[in-house]
PDB file of N, CA and C in Angstrom:
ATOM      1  N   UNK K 290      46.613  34.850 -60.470  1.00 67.00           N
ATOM      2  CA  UNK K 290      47.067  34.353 -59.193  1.00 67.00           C
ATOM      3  C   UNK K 290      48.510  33.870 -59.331  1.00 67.00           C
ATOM      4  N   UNK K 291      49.363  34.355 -58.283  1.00 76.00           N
ATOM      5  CA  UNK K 291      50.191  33.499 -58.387  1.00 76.00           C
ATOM      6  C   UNK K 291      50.591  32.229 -58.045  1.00 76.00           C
ATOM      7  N   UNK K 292      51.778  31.528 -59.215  1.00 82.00           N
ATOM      8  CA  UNK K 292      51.543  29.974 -59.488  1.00 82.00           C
ATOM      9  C   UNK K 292      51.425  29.294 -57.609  1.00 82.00           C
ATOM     10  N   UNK K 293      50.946  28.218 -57.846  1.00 84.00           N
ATOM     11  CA  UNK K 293      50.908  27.333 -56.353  1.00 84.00           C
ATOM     12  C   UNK K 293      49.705  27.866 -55.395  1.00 84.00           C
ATOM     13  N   UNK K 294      49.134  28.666 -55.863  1.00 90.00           N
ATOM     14  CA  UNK K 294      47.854  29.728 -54.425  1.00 90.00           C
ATOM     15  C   UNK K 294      46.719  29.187 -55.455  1.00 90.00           C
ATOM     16  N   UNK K 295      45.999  28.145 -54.738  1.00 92.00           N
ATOM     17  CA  UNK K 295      44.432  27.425 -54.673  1.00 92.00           C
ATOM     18  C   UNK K 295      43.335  28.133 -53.751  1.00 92.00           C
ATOM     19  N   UNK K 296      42.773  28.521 -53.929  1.00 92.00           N
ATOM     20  CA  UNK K 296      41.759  29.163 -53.252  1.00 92.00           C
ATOM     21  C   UNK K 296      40.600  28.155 -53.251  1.00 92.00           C
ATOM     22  N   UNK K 297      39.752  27.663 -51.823  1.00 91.00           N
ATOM     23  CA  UNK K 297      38.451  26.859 -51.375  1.00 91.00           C
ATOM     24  C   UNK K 297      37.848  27.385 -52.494  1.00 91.00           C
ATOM     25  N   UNK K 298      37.187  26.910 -52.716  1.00 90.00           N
ATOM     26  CA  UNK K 298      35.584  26.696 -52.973  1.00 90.00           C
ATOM     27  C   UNK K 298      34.297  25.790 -53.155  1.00 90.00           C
ATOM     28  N   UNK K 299      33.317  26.162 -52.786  1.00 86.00           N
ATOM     29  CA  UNK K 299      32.007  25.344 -52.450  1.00 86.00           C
ATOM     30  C   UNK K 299      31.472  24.965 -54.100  1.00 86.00           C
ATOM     31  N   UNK K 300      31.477  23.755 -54.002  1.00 85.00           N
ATOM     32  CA  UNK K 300      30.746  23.637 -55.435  1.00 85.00           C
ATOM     33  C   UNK K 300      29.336  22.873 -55.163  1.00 85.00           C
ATOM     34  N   UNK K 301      28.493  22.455 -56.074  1.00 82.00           N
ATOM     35  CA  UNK K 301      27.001  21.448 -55.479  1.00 82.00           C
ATOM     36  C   UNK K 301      26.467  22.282 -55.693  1.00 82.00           C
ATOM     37  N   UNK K 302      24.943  21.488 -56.247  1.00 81.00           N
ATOM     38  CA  UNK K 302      23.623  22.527 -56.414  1.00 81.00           C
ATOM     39  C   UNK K 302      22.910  22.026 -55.559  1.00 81.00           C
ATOM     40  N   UNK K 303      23.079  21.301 -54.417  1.00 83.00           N
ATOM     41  CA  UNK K 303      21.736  21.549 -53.338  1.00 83.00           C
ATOM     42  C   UNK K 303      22.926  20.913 -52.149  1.00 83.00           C
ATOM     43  N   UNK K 304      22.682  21.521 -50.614  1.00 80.00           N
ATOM     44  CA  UNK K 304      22.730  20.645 -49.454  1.00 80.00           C
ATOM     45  C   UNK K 304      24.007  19.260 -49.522  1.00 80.00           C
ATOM     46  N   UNK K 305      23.216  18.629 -50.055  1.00 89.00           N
ATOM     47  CA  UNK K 305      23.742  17.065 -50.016  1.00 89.00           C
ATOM     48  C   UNK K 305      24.710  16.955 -51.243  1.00 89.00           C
ATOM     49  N   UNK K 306      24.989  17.821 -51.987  1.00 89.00           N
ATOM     50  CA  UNK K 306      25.923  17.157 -53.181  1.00 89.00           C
ATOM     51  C   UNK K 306      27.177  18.704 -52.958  1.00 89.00           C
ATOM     52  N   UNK K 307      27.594  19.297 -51.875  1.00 87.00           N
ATOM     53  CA  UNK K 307      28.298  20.383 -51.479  1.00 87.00           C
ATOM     54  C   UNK K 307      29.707  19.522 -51.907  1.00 87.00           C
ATOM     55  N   UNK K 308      31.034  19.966 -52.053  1.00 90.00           N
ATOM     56  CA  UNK K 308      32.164  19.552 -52.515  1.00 90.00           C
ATOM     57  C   UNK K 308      32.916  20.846 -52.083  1.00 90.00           C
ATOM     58  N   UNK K 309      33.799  20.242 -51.528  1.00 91.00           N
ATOM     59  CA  UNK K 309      35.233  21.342 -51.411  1.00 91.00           C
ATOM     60  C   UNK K 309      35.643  21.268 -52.348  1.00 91.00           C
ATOM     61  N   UNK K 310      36.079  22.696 -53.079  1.00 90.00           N
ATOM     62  CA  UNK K 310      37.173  22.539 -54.224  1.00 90.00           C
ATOM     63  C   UNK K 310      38.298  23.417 -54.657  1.00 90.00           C
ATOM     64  N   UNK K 311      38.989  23.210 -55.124  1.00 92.00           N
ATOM     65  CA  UNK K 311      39.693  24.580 -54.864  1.00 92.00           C
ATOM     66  C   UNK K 311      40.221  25.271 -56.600  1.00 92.00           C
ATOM     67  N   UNK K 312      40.748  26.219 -56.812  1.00 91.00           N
ATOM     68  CA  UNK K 312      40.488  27.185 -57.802  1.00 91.00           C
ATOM     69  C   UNK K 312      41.778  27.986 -58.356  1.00 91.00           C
ATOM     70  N   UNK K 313      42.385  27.960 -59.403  1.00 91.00           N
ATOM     71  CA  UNK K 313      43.551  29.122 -58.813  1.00 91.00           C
ATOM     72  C   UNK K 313      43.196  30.292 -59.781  1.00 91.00           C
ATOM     73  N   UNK K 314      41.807  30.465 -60.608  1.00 91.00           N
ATOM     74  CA  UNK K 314      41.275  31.654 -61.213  1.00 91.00           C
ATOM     75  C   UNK K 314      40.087  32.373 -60.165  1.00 91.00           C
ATOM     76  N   UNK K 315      40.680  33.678 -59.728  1.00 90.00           N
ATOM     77  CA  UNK K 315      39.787  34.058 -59.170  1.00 90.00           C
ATOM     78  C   UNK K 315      38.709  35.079 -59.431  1.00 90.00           C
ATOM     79  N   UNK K 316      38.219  34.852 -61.180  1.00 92.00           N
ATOM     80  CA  UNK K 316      36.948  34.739 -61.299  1.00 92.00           C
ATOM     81  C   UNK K 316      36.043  33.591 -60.543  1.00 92.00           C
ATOM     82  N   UNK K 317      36.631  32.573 -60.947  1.00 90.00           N
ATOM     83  CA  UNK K 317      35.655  31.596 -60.619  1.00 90.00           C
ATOM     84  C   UNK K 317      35.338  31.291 -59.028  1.00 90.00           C
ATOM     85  N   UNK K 318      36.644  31.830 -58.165  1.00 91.00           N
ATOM     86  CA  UNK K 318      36.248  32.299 -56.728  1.00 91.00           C
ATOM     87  C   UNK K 318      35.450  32.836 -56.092  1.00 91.00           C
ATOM     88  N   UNK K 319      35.303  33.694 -57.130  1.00 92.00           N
ATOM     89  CA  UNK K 319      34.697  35.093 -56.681  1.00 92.00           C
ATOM     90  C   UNK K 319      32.786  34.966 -57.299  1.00 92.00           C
ATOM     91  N   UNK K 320      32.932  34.276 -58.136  1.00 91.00           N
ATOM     92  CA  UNK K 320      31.577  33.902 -58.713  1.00 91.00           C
ATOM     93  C   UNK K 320      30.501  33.162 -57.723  1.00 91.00           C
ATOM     94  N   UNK K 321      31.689  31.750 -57.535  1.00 88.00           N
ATOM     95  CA  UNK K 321      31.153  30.647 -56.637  1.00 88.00           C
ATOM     96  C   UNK K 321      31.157  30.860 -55.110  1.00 88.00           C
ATOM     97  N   UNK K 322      31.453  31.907 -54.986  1.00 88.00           N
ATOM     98  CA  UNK K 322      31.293  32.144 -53.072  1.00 88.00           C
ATOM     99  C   UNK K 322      30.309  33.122 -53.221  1.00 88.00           C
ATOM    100  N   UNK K 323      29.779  34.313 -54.170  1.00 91.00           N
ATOM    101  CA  UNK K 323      29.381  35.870 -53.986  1.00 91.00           C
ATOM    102  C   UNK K 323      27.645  34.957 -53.848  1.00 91.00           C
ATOM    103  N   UNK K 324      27.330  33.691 -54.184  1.00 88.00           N
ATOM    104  CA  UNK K 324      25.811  33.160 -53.775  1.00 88.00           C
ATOM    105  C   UNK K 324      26.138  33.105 -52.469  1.00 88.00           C
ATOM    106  N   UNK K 325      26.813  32.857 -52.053  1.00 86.00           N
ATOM    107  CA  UNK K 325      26.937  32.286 -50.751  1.00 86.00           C
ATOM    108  C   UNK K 325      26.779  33.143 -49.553  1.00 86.00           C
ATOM    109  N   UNK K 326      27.460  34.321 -50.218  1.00 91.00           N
ATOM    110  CA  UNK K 326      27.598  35.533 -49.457  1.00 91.00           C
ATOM    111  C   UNK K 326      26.062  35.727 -49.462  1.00 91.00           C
ATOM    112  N   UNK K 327      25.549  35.853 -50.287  1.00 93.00           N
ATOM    113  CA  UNK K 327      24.182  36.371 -50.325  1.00 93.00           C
ATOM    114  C   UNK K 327      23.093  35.711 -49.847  1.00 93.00           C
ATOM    115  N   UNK K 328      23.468  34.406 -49.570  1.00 91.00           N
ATOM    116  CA  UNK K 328      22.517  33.594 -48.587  1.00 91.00           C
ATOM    117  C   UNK K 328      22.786  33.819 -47.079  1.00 91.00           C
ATOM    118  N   UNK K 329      23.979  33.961 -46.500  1.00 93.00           N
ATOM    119  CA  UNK K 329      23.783  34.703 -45.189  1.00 93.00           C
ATOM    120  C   UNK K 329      23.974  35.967 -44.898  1.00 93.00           C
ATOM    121  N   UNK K 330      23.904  36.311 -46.208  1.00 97.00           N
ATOM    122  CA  UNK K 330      22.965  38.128 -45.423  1.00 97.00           C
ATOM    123  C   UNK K 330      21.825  38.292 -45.566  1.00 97.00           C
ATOM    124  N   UNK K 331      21.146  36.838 -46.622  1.00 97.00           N
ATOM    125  CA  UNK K 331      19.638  37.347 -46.536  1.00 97.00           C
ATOM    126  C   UNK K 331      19.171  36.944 -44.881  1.00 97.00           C
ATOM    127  N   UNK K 332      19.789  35.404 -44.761  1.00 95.00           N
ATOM    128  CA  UNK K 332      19.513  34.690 -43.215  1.00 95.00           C
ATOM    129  C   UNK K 332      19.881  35.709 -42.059  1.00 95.00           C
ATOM    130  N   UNK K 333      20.866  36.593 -42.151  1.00 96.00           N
ATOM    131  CA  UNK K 333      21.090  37.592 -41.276  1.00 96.00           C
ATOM    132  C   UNK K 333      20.244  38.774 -40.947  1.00 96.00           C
ATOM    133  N   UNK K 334      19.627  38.979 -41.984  1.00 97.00           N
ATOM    134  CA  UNK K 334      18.835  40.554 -42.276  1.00 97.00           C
ATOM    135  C   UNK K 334      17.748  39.904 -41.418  1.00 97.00           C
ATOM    136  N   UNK K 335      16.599  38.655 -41.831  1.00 95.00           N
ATOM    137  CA  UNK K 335      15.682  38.235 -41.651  1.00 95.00           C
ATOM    138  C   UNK K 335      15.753  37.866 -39.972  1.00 95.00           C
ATOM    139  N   UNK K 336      16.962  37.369 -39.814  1.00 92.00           N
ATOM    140  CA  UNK K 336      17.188  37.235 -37.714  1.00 92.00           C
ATOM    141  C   UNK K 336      16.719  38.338 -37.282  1.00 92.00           C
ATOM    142  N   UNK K 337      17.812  39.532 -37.905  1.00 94.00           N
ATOM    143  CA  UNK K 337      17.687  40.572 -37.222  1.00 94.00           C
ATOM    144  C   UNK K 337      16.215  41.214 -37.101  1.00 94.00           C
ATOM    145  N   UNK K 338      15.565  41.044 -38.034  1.00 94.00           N
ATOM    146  CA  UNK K 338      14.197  42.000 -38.459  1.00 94.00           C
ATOM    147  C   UNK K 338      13.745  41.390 -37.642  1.00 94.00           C
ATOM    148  N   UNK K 339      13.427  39.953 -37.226  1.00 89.00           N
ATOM    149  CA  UNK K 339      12.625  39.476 -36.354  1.00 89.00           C
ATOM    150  C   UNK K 339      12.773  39.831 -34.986  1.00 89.00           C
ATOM    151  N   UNK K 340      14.201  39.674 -34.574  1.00 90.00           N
ATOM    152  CA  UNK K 340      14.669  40.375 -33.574  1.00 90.00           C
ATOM    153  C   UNK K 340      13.810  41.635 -32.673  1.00 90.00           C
ATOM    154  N   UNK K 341      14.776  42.546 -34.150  1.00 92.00           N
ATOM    155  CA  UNK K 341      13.746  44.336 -33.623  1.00 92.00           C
ATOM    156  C   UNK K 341      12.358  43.940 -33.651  1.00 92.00           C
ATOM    157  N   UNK K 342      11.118  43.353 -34.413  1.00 91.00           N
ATOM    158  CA  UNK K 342      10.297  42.850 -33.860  1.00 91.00           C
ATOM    159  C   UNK K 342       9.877  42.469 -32.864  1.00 91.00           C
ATOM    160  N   UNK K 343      10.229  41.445 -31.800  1.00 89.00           N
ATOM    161  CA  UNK K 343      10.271  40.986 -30.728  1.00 89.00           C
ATOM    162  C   UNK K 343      10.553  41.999 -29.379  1.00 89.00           C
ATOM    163  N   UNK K 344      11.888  42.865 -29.847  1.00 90.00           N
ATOM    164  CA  UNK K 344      12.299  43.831 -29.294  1.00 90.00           C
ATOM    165  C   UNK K 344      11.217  45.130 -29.112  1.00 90.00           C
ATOM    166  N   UNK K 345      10.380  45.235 -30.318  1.00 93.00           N
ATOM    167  CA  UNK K 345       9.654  46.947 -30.237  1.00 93.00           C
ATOM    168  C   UNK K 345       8.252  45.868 -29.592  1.00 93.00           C
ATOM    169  N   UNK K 346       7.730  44.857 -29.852  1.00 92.00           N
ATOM    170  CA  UNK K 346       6.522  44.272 -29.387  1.00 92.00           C
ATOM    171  C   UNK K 346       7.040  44.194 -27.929  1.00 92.00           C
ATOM    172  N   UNK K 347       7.871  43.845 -27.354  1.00 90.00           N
ATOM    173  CA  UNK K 347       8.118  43.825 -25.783  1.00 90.00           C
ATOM    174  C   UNK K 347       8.311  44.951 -24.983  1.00 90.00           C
ATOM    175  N   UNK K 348       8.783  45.889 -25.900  1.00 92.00           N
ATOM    176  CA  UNK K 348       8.404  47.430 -25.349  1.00 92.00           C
ATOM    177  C   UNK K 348       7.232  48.206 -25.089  1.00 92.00           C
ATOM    178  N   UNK K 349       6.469  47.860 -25.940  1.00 94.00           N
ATOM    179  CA  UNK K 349       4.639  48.277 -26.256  1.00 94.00           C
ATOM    180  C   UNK K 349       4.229  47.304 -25.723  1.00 94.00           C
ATOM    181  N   UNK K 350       3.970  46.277 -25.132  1.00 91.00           N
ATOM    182  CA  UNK K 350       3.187  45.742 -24.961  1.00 91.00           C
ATOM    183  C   UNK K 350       3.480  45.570 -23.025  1.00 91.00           C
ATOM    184  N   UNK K 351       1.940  45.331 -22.334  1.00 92.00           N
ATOM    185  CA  UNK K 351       1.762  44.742 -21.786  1.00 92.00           C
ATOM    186  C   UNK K 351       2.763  44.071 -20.713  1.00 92.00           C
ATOM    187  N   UNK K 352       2.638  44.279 -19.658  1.00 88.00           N
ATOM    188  CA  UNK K 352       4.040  42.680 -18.960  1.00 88.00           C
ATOM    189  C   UNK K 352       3.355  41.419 -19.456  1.00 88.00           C
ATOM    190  N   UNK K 353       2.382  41.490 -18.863  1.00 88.00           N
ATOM    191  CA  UNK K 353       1.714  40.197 -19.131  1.00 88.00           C
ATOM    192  C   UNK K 353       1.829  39.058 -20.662  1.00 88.00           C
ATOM    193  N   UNK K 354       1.658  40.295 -21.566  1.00 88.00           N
ATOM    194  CA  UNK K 354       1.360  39.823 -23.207  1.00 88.00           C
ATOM    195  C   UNK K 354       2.585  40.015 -23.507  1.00 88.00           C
ATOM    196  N   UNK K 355       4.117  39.950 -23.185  1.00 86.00           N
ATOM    197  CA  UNK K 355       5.509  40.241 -23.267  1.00 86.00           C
ATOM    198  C   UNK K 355       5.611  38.721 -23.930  1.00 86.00           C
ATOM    199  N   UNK K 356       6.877  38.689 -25.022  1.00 83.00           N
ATOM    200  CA  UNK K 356       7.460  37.440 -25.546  1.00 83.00           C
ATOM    201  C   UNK K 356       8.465  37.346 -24.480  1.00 83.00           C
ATOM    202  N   UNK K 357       8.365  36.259 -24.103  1.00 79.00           N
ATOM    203  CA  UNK K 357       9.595  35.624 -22.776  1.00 79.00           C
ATOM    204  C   UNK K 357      10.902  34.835 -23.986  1.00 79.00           C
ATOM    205  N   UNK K 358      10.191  34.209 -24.691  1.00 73.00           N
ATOM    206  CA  UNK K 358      11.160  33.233 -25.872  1.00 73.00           C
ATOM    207  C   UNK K 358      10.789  32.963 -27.378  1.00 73.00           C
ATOM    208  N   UNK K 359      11.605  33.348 -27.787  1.00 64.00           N
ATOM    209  CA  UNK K 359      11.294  32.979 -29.552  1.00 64.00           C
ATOM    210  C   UNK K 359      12.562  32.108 -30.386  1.00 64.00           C
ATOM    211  N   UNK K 360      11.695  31.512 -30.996  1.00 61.00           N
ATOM    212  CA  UNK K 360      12.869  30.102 -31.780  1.00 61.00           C
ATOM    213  C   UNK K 360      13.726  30.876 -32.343  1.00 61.00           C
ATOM    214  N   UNK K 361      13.643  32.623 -33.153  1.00 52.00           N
ATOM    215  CA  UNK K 361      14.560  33.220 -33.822  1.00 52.00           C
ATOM    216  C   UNK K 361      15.206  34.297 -33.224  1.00 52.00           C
TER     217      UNK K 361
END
């Protein structure tokens, strides 16, 4: 990196002990964000699946037996 360029990063092993921090090797950038990445694409994939769920059950089904609202 060049000199003076800090790059964020999330440090903490749970919730409540999270820390901004910043980095100027970007291995260690790239290490400490790529979990992160991977926690909202699992949270993303899992919306969506529920989603098309909701979506193909309201197509097949019924008016009556139709989902009007879902928490996801």
């Amino acid at each position: 990196m060049p000199p003076g360029i800090r790059l964020p990063t999330l440090t903490g092993k749970t919730i409540n002990s999270l820390q901004l921090s910043s980095t100027n090797n970007l291995g260690r950038f790239v290490g400490r964000n790529v979990p992160w990445l991977g926690w909202v694409m699992t949270f993303t994939t899992i919306y969506d699946i529920q989603r098309n769920i909701k979506d193909t059950f309201n197509r097949v089904a019924v008016p009556k037996d139709r989902i009007k609202w879902t928490y996801f």
